[in-house]
């Protein structure tokens, strides 16, 4: 329960970290996007203002004759030009209305100033409360009465004989730019929290996925520790009970002493085997040292084992047969001792879990670049739901029966671990009450090696 809470909080912490990191990244991206848009808008405004001001300036300057005089050409180009002393030039007739067309669009204004920077006339959408005095810088950003921003460019005007006429200021409202940026602020301001919420949900899910294998392996280790302790406790308790009852005896006849020592030796042997199996398993699970692998002839392995285990089969009144289907020797690369252990575990199991009068067949074949060893029995079989679990450490399908056979539940896990270190596969097919077939597939070595060994 405590561990479950630990995993829950670790998952939560992981999800929060993911969300925080993603939140910072998204915020930085949002800020960079905002700055980029802001800059792009300003560049566009500057370019537009520059182009309009340049065209107007060039068209006016070519025709100016007297300094500081509002000449008719100005009226032609700027139809709504209005002098400061309320003298407004006729807004109609003009020949180059297209030049002033842009200026007549909403948001643009033109101001004409004399050489002492005094306002002489205005045209266009002139905002109220805008400072009438020119400053020295050509580019300025001004504010009107309502707080609306304007961007303005000032250019000097000259007469045809190159005397200073005065100044022209052309300005543009920044309302549309502000509108765009405000909309962007809204999008980012609303979008960012929504995105962070979504990232939070996704992080929780991803953290769960990432933790799953760790959680499973943690549970397996927990189970393994409990099972190992249980397995070790049984022989240790038996030894302790034997020793305690012996110590209580005042006299110990030799025959009885021998019997007691034999019991202790048996339990000791069981413990030693168990520890050796556990050590082998942990060694197999570490990186396999493939340099130690040598060429092994599967034919020798199966025939030796069938010969060795014939006595056990006879004692159990089971028919044990070997069927070699491949005409050529089946050579694999591996650790001979471990391969013997693997196949031996399968045959011993088949004999143990097959009732008297049954049959165990060991079949050797080669197919699709693979060596195949099958151990088939007509025994008790394994229920479908148990089949994936029989390869787990200490797992026994029917504990009573397995305990009776002396098994510890490590045989198949060792067999599977050996198969894996040899890049092979170990699978089971079984029908309850009819029998089981364990199939081991190992990669065959390349044909040139094959030839060498034949
Ligand atoms: P054990 O040492 O108990 O035999 P194994 O790991 O070798 O442990 O096998 C795990 C379990 O799988 C056994 O307890 C047994 O119930 C089942 N099993 C293994 N081989 C066979 C088989 N050939 N037929 C039926 N059941 C089997």
XYZ file of C-alpha atoms and ligand atoms in Angstrom:
481
model
C 0.000 0.000 0.000
C 2.857 2.329 1.019
C 4.646 1.401 -2.178
C 1.519 2.133 -4.195
C 1.442 5.608 -2.648
C 5.131 6.012 -3.451
C 4.468 5.133 -7.104
C 1.425 7.434 -7.155
C 3.413 10.393 -5.833
C 6.367 9.663 -8.109
C 4.003 9.630 -11.075
C 2.443 12.887 -9.881
C 5.867 14.495 -9.432
C 6.950 13.332 -12.878
C 3.752 14.695 -14.448
C 4.167 18.038 -12.660
C 7.764 18.325 -13.803
C 6.793 17.522 -17.398
C 4.028 20.127 -17.212
C 6.275 22.762 -15.665
C 9.010 22.243 -18.245
C 6.510 22.232 -21.110
C 4.816 25.303 -19.609
C 8.115 27.212 -19.580
C 8.888 26.090 -23.155
C 5.401 27.055 -24.391
C 5.562 30.421 -22.598
C 8.948 31.178 -24.152
C 7.613 30.170 -27.588
C 4.513 32.360 -27.054
C 6.646 35.302 -26.009
C 8.983 34.840 -28.988
C 5.972 34.608 -31.328
C 4.518 37.807 -29.876
C 7.817 39.651 -30.270
C 8.220 38.387 -33.839
C 4.686 39.491 -34.783
C 5.207 42.878 -33.114
C 8.460 43.389 -34.995
C 6.938 42.255 -38.308
C 4.060 44.729 -37.885
C 6.417 47.596 -37.078
C 8.578 46.787 -40.092
C 5.501 46.739 -42.324
C 4.311 50.103 -40.932
C 7.761 51.684 -41.369
C 8.045 50.409 -44.926
C 4.562 51.617 -45.838
C 5.119 55.034 -44.262
C 8.498 55.378 -45.928
C 7.101 54.557 -49.335
C 4.075 56.916 -49.070
C 6.176 59.733 -47.603
C 8.880 59.276 -50.273
C 6.404 59.406 -53.158
C 4.601 62.458 -51.772
C 7.829 64.256 -50.937
C 9.298 63.742 -54.441
C 6.073 64.842 -56.136
C 5.814 68.029 -54.034
C 9.454 69.072 -54.018
C 9.726 69.204 -57.831
C 7.140 71.983 -58.008
C 7.761 74.190 -54.946
C 8.914 77.725 -55.820
C 8.703 80.000 -52.748
C 9.754 78.924 -49.210
C 6.937 78.534 -46.695
C 4.214 79.266 -49.293
C 1.194 76.926 -49.641
C 1.248 76.591 -53.397
C -1.526 75.138 -55.616
C 0.474 71.971 -56.235
C -0.071 71.120 -52.588
C -3.811 71.461 -53.072
C -3.635 69.189 -56.127
C -1.765 66.481 -54.315
C -3.494 66.799 -50.947
C -7.131 67.646 -51.738
C -8.226 68.086 -48.128
C -5.312 70.310 -47.144
C -6.350 72.855 -44.545
C -4.255 75.830 -43.471
C -3.826 76.479 -39.758
C -5.464 79.906 -39.931
C -8.618 78.063 -41.047
C -8.038 78.883 -44.692
C -8.883 75.627 -46.412
C -7.870 74.938 -49.955
C -10.639 73.621 -52.237
C -10.931 69.904 -51.759
C -12.115 69.108 -55.236
C -10.143 69.256 -58.491
C -6.915 67.361 -58.485
C -4.899 65.647 -61.115
C -2.874 63.319 -58.990
C -5.437 62.160 -56.550
C -3.894 58.724 -56.626
C -0.763 60.002 -54.869
C -2.822 61.343 -52.044
C -5.124 58.324 -52.174
C -3.210 56.530 -49.517
C -3.110 59.640 -47.369
C -6.867 59.931 -47.637
C -7.297 56.468 -46.216
C -8.395 56.444 -42.583
C -5.582 56.822 -40.087
C -3.129 58.832 -42.233
C -2.352 62.522 -41.866
C 0.114 65.027 -43.409
C 1.408 68.132 -41.668
C 3.317 70.950 -43.318
C 5.636 73.041 -41.123
C 7.590 76.190 -41.898
C 11.343 76.512 -41.394
C 10.860 77.467 -37.738
C 8.823 74.273 -37.242
C 5.504 76.132 -36.940
C 2.471 74.250 -38.227
C 1.197 75.695 -41.496
C -1.354 73.192 -42.792
C -2.754 69.757 -42.222
C -4.361 67.122 -44.409
C -5.945 63.736 -43.872
C -7.210 62.146 -40.711
C -5.591 64.568 -38.299
C -5.887 63.375 -34.701
C -6.861 65.898 -32.021
C -4.345 66.757 -29.369
C -1.300 65.553 -31.280
C 1.727 67.695 -30.527
C 2.103 70.245 -33.402
C 5.807 70.825 -32.884
C 8.378 68.793 -34.747
C 11.220 67.201 -32.920
C 14.580 66.598 -34.478
C 14.347 62.825 -35.050
C 12.817 61.791 -38.383
C 10.899 58.833 -36.880
C 8.629 59.489 -33.918
C 5.803 57.719 -32.106
C 3.195 60.139 -30.750
C 0.049 59.904 -28.672
C -3.196 61.814 -29.193
C -5.819 62.977 -26.656
C -7.443 59.533 -26.486
C -4.154 57.760 -25.936
C -4.113 56.457 -29.519
C -0.598 55.958 -30.893
C 0.685 57.362 -34.216
C 3.876 56.704 -36.046
C 5.300 59.673 -37.914
C 8.092 60.403 -40.413
C 9.443 63.976 -40.878
C 11.123 65.040 -44.136
C 12.642 68.428 -45.148
C 11.163 70.126 -48.285
C 13.141 72.234 -50.745
C 12.105 74.594 -53.546
C 13.138 74.067 -57.162
C 16.164 76.367 -56.632
C 17.158 74.356 -53.560
C 16.115 76.780 -50.847
C 14.648 75.328 -47.674
C 10.840 75.381 -47.951
C 9.961 73.846 -44.595
C 9.023 70.367 -43.421
C 6.501 67.685 -44.214
C 5.375 65.194 -41.570
C 3.401 62.153 -42.557
C 1.897 60.017 -39.837
C -0.163 56.904 -39.513
C -2.429 55.611 -36.786
C -1.206 52.456 -35.056
C -4.763 51.410 -34.110
C -4.812 48.421 -36.482
C -1.385 47.288 -35.276
C -2.515 47.576 -31.655
C -5.678 45.657 -32.575
C -3.670 42.803 -34.089
C -1.313 42.641 -31.150
C -4.193 42.759 -28.687
C -5.876 39.858 -30.503
C -2.589 37.946 -30.350
C -2.328 38.672 -26.631
C -5.811 37.249 -26.124
C -5.021 34.145 -28.140
C -1.802 33.572 -26.205
C -3.346 34.500 -22.857
C -6.206 32.013 -23.289
C -4.392 29.436 -25.416
C -1.419 29.046 -23.082
C -3.390 27.941 -19.976
C -5.498 25.593 -22.131
C -2.332 24.150 -23.705
C -0.758 23.729 -20.242
C -3.892 21.944 -19.013
C -3.741 19.575 -21.996
C -0.011 19.057 -21.444
C -0.771 18.305 -17.775
C -3.274 15.582 -18.748
C -0.916 14.126 -21.339
C 1.967 14.230 -18.838
C -0.050 12.296 -16.274
C -0.846 9.657 -18.869
C 2.754 9.503 -20.164
C 4.151 9.333 -16.639
C 1.804 6.383 -16.033
C 3.105 4.665 -19.170
C 6.721 5.307 -18.187
C 6.159 4.009 -14.661
C 4.337 0.857 -15.734
C 7.404 -1.326 -16.481
C 9.116 -0.083 -13.314
C 5.990 -0.841 -11.300
C 5.699 -4.315 -12.821
C 9.335 -5.170 -12.236
C 9.053 -3.809 -8.699
C 6.068 -6.088 -8.083
C 8.005 -9.013 -9.563
C 10.955 -8.350 -7.259
C 8.592 -8.145 -4.294
C 6.958 -11.424 -5.291
C 10.350 -13.014 -5.900
C 11.654 -11.985 -2.466
C 8.558 -13.405 -0.780
C 8.764 -16.664 -2.791
C 12.503 -17.079 -2.234
C 12.078 -16.527 1.511
C 9.266 -19.074 1.534
C 11.311 -21.666 -0.367
C 14.341 -21.194 1.870
C 12.254 -21.315 5.032
C 10.945 -24.869 4.414
C 14.286 -26.778 4.457
C 15.673 -24.472 7.149
C 12.659 -25.192 9.371
C 13.047 -28.922 8.731
C 16.728 -28.824 9.716
C 15.951 -26.809 12.831
C 13.180 -29.154 13.933
C 15.438 -32.202 13.400
C 18.307 -30.651 15.348
C 16.040 -29.520 18.209
C 14.418 -32.940 18.635
C 17.847 -34.608 18.509
C 19.201 -32.291 21.219
C 16.302 -33.239 23.482
C 17.321 -36.933 23.353
C 19.525 -38.157 26.243
C 21.002 -41.006 24.236
C 21.348 -41.395 20.503
C 21.785 -44.850 18.943
C 24.079 -44.873 15.912
C 21.396 -45.954 13.414
C 19.118 -43.126 14.503
C 21.983 -40.631 14.374
C 22.695 -41.694 10.801
C 19.028 -41.219 9.862
C 19.025 -37.708 11.353
C 22.220 -36.746 9.564
C 20.795 -38.056 6.283
C 17.689 -35.888 6.761
C 19.875 -32.846 7.431
C 22.021 -33.664 4.409
C 18.912 -33.953 2.204
C 17.586 -30.588 3.324
C 21.029 -29.114 2.933
C 21.230 -30.444 -0.596
C 17.858 -28.878 -1.366
C 19.060 -25.544 -0.014
C 22.303 -25.769 -1.957
C 20.439 -26.541 -5.190
C 18.048 -23.682 -4.598
C 20.837 -21.183 -3.991
C 22.774 -22.527 -7.004
C 19.655 -22.106 -9.181
C 19.131 -18.553 -7.954
C 22.761 -17.683 -8.616
C 22.531 -19.185 -12.106
C 19.387 -17.155 -12.811
C 20.952 -13.909 -11.679
C 24.086 -14.684 -13.742
C 21.960 -15.406 -16.816
C 20.048 -12.177 -16.424
C 23.200 -10.113 -16.474
C 24.777 -9.451 -19.857
C 25.562 -12.839 -21.429
C 29.234 -13.340 -22.218
C 28.895 -14.578 -25.768
C 32.647 -14.919 -26.184
C 32.389 -18.070 -24.070
C 29.913 -19.601 -26.533
C 31.137 -22.493 -28.598
C 29.705 -24.702 -31.313
C 27.369 -27.275 -29.800
C 25.874 -30.225 -31.568
C 22.217 -30.468 -30.548
C 22.162 -34.122 -31.652
C 24.692 -34.957 -28.917
C 22.790 -32.967 -26.301
C 19.442 -34.681 -26.915
C 20.813 -38.196 -27.340
C 22.995 -37.920 -24.192
C 20.060 -36.646 -22.157
C 17.627 -39.297 -23.409
C 20.201 -41.901 -22.461
C 20.851 -40.331 -19.040
C 17.181 -39.897 -18.171
C 16.084 -43.314 -19.442
C 16.482 -44.707 -15.912
C 14.183 -42.023 -14.483
C 11.607 -42.710 -17.219
C 11.733 -46.467 -16.568
C 11.337 -45.871 -12.840
C 8.254 -43.757 -13.586
C 7.018 -46.342 -16.100
C 7.067 -43.850 -18.931
C 8.191 -44.458 -22.484
C 10.952 -42.029 -23.462
C 11.866 -41.814 -27.148
C 14.114 -39.690 -29.335
C 13.175 -38.660 -32.876
C 15.808 -36.885 -34.972
C 14.114 -35.488 -38.062
C 17.009 -33.585 -39.566
C 19.412 -35.690 -41.661
C 22.253 -33.186 -41.015
C 23.690 -32.420 -37.595
C 21.926 -29.526 -35.937
C 24.622 -27.139 -34.770
C 24.053 -24.112 -32.592
C 26.394 -21.707 -30.874
C 26.199 -21.539 -27.128
C 27.202 -22.682 -23.704
C 27.028 -26.475 -23.814
C 26.524 -26.880 -20.081
C 23.629 -24.423 -20.064
C 21.999 -26.024 -23.114
C 22.192 -29.413 -21.390
C 20.517 -27.848 -18.349
C 17.770 -26.322 -20.477
C 16.802 -29.500 -22.347
C 17.229 -31.597 -19.214
C 14.760 -29.381 -17.301
C 12.197 -29.867 -20.069
C 12.593 -33.670 -20.227
C 12.595 -34.096 -16.430
C 9.418 -31.982 -16.186
C 7.779 -34.014 -18.956
C 8.569 -37.247 -17.106
C 7.454 -35.835 -13.751
C 4.164 -34.426 -14.984
C 3.179 -37.485 -17.041
C 1.295 -40.311 -15.340
C 2.474 -43.896 -15.411
C 2.106 -45.500 -18.827
C 2.477 -42.183 -20.659
C 4.945 -41.226 -23.331
C 7.592 -38.517 -23.667
C 9.069 -37.753 -27.092
C 12.123 -35.628 -27.707
C 12.162 -34.353 -31.290
C 15.115 -32.665 -32.979
C 14.606 -30.783 -36.230
C 15.898 -27.785 -38.221
C 13.669 -25.328 -40.048
C 13.997 -21.743 -41.336
C 17.571 -21.349 -40.086
C 16.512 -22.530 -36.662
C 17.306 -25.554 -34.546
C 14.126 -26.922 -33.016
C 14.008 -29.143 -29.960
C 10.536 -30.284 -28.931
C 9.710 -32.152 -25.750
C 6.242 -33.644 -26.085
C 4.423 -35.548 -23.381
C 1.066 -37.194 -22.893
C 0.859 -35.910 -19.338
C -1.481 -33.786 -17.260
C -1.225 -30.696 -19.455
C -1.420 -27.052 -18.351
C -4.562 -24.882 -18.355
C -4.488 -22.030 -20.879
C -4.565 -19.288 -18.241
C -1.611 -20.873 -16.408
C 0.590 -21.203 -19.473
C 2.075 -17.667 -19.474
C 2.839 -17.915 -15.743
C 4.728 -21.208 -15.632
C 7.921 -19.418 -16.716
C 7.772 -17.110 -13.670
C 10.197 -17.835 -10.870
C 8.850 -20.153 -8.172
C 5.540 -20.519 -9.968
C 3.918 -23.914 -9.751
C 0.616 -24.804 -11.320
C -0.373 -27.255 -8.651
C 1.766 -26.591 -5.667
C 0.997 -29.860 -3.931
C 1.891 -31.965 -6.899
C 5.035 -29.959 -7.717
C 6.170 -30.039 -4.130
C 5.654 -33.764 -4.186
C 7.925 -33.961 -7.240
C 10.514 -31.906 -5.366
C 10.398 -29.005 -7.789
C 11.056 -25.481 -6.616
C 9.356 -23.706 -9.521
C 12.675 -22.428 -10.915
C 13.210 -25.047 -13.640
C 11.316 -23.301 -16.438
C 12.532 -19.806 -15.518
C 16.094 -21.093 -15.790
C 15.243 -22.779 -19.118
C 13.723 -19.553 -20.469
C 16.658 -17.431 -19.256
C 19.117 -19.802 -20.982
C 17.048 -19.715 -24.199
C 17.087 -15.906 -24.116
C 20.845 -15.639 -23.588
C 21.169 -17.846 -26.675
C 18.849 -15.542 -28.678
C 16.304 -18.334 -28.759
C 12.656 -18.820 -27.898
C 10.939 -21.224 -25.550
C 7.207 -21.740 -26.007
C 4.578 -24.076 -24.671
C 1.476 -25.578 -26.224
C -0.652 -27.604 -23.932
C -4.117 -29.069 -23.521
C -5.261 -29.792 -20.005
C -5.448 -33.538 -19.417
C -3.933 -34.407 -22.802
C -0.324 -33.308 -22.674
C 2.146 -30.543 -23.376
C 4.743 -29.679 -25.992
C 7.627 -27.385 -25.095
C 9.366 -26.022 -28.198
C 12.828 -24.555 -28.063
C 14.051 -22.584 -31.089
C 17.676 -21.565 -31.347
C 19.397 -19.809 -34.256
C 21.345 -22.213 -36.405
C 24.889 -21.147 -37.120
C 25.921 -20.083 -40.636
C 26.303 -22.852 -43.269
C 30.127 -22.483 -43.490
C 30.346 -23.474 -39.814
C 27.829 -26.160 -40.564
C 30.114 -27.618 -43.231
C 33.086 -27.495 -40.911
C 31.378 -29.596 -38.329
C 29.916 -32.220 -40.640
P 9.083 -27.257 -10.980
O 10.443 -27.268 -10.434
O 8.021 -27.092 -9.966
O 8.820 -28.334 -11.951
P 9.161 -25.580 -13.267
O 9.543 -24.161 -13.371
O 10.000 -26.557 -13.966
O 9.037 -25.869 -11.748
O 7.673 -25.716 -13.759
C 6.708 -24.804 -13.316
C 5.357 -25.440 -13.297
O 4.948 -25.731 -14.628
C 5.358 -26.776 -12.614
O 5.053 -26.619 -11.251
C 4.278 -27.564 -13.335
O 3.039 -27.352 -12.678
C 4.217 -26.918 -14.708
N 4.834 -27.797 -15.717
C 6.098 -27.728 -16.185
N 6.304 -28.664 -17.130
C 5.132 -29.353 -17.270
C 4.686 -30.417 -18.101
N 5.505 -30.989 -18.990
N 3.414 -30.833 -17.954
C 2.587 -30.239 -17.095
N 2.938 -29.222 -16.286
C 4.191 -28.779 -16.348
